[in-house]
Coordinates of C-alpha atoms in Angstrom, one line a residue:
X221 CA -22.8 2.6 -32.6
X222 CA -22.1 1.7 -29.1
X223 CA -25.0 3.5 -27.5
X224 CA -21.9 6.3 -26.0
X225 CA -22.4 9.8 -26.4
X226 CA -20.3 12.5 -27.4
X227 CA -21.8 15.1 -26.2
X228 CA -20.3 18.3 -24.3
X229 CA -22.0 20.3 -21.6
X230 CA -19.5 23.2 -20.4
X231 CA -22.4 24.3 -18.0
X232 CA -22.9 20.7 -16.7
X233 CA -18.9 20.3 -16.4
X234 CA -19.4 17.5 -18.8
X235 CA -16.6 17.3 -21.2
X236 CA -17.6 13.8 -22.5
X237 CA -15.0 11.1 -22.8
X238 CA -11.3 11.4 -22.0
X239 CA -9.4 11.2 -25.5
X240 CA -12.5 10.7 -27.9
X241 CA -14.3 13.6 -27.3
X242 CA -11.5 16.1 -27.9
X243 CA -10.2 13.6 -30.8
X244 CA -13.8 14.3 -32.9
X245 CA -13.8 18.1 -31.9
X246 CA -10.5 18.0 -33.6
X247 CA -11.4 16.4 -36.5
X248 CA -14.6 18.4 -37.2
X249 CA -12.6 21.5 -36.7
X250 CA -10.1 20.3 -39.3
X251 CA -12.6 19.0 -41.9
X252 CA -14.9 23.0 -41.8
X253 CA -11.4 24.2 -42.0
X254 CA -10.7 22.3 -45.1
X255 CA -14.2 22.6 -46.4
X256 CA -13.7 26.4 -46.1
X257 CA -10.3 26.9 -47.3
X258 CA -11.8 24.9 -50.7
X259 CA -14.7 27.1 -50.7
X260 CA -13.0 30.0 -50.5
X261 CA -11.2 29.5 -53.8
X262 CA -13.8 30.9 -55.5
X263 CA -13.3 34.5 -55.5
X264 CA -16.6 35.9 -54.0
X265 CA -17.2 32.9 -52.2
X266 CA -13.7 33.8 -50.7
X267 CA -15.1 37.5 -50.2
X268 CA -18.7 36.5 -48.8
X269 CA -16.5 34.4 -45.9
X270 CA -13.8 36.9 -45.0
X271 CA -16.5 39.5 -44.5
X272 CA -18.5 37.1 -42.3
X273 CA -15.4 36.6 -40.3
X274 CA -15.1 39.8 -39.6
X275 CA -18.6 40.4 -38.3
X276 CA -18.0 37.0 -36.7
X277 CA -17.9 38.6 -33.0
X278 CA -21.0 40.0 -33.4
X279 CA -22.6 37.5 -34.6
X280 CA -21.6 35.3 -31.9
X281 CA -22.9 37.7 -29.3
X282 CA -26.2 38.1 -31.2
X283 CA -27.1 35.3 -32.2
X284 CA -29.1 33.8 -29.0
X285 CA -30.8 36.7 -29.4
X286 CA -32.2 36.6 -33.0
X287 CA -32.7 32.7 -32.4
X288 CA -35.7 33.0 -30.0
X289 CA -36.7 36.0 -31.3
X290 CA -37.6 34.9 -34.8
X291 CA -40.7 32.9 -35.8
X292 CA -40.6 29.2 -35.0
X293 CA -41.8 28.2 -39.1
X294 CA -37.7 28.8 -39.9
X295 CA -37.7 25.6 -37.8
X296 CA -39.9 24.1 -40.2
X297 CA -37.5 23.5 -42.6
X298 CA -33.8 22.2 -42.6
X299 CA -31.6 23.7 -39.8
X300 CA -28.7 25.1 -42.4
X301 CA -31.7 27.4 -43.8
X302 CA -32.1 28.9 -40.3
X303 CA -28.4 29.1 -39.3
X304 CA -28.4 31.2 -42.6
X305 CA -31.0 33.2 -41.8
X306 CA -29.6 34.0 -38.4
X307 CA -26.1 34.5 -39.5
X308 CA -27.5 36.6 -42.1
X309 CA -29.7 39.2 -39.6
X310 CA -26.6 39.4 -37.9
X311 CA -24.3 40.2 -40.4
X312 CA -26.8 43.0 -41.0
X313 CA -27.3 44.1 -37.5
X314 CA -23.3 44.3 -37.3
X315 CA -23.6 46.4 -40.9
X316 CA -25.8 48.7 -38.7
X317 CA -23.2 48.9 -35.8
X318 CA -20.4 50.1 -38.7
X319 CA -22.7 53.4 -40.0
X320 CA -22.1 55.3 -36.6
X321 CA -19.1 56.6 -35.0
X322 CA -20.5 56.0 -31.6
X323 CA -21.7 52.4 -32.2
X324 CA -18.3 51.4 -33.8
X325 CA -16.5 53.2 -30.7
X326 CA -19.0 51.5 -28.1
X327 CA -20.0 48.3 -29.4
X328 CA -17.1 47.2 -31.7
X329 CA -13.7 48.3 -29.6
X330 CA -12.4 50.9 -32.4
X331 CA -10.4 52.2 -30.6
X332 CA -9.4 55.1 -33.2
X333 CA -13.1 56.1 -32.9
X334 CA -13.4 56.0 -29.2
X335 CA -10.1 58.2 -28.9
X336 CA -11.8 60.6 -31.7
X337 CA -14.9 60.6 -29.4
X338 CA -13.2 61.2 -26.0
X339 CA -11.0 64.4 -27.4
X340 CA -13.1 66.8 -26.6
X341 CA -13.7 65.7 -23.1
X342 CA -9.7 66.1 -22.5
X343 CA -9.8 68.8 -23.6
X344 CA -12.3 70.2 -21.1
X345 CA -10.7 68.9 -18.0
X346 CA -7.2 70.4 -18.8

């Protein structure tokens, strides 16, 4: 309402304003948190977040990716419809990383995988 701008630009090395910007960061974090915990109540509600939490890495690291990749008309529409869409080839992509020993090992840190993996090559070298 006063023509200021909360934004927040990491790259810039703009963190906006002194005690308001980290004041609203706070109090968004607080209400998704609530908003979640009431959502997750429901039992597969509850279920359908806990599995997305889990993929939540990759997601994070792929999701630039899928975003200029897919076609602009998921823009068309509201932007929660494409943040689902994007969170949702995603959570497939990190489906695909689980099938396969060597993916989980390589691009998910198991590290009970990557020790499985690596055996035989101890065993050479001793």
């Amino acid at each position: 309402a006063a023509g200021w701008a909360l934004s927040f630009r990491m790259k810039l090395a703009y963190y906006g304003f002194f005690v308001l910007s980290p004041i609203a960061a706070l109090a968004i974090t607080k209400l998704l948190s609530v908003v979640a915990g009431w959502l997750a109540r429901s039992p597969w509600i509850g279920k359908a977040l806990a599995n997305i939490g889990k993929a939540s890495i990759t997601i994070m690291f792929f999701h630039r990716t899928v975003e200029y990749t897919i076609p602009d008309f998921f823009y068309d529409g509201p932007l929660w419809a494409a943040a689902i869409v994007i969170t949702a080839i995603c959570y497939l992509f990190h489906q695909l990383l689980l099938q396969m020993k060597l993916t989980r090992a390589l691009f998910l840190g198991s590290y009970k995988e990557a020790n499985e993996l690596l055996r035989p090559l101890s065993r050479g070298c001793a």
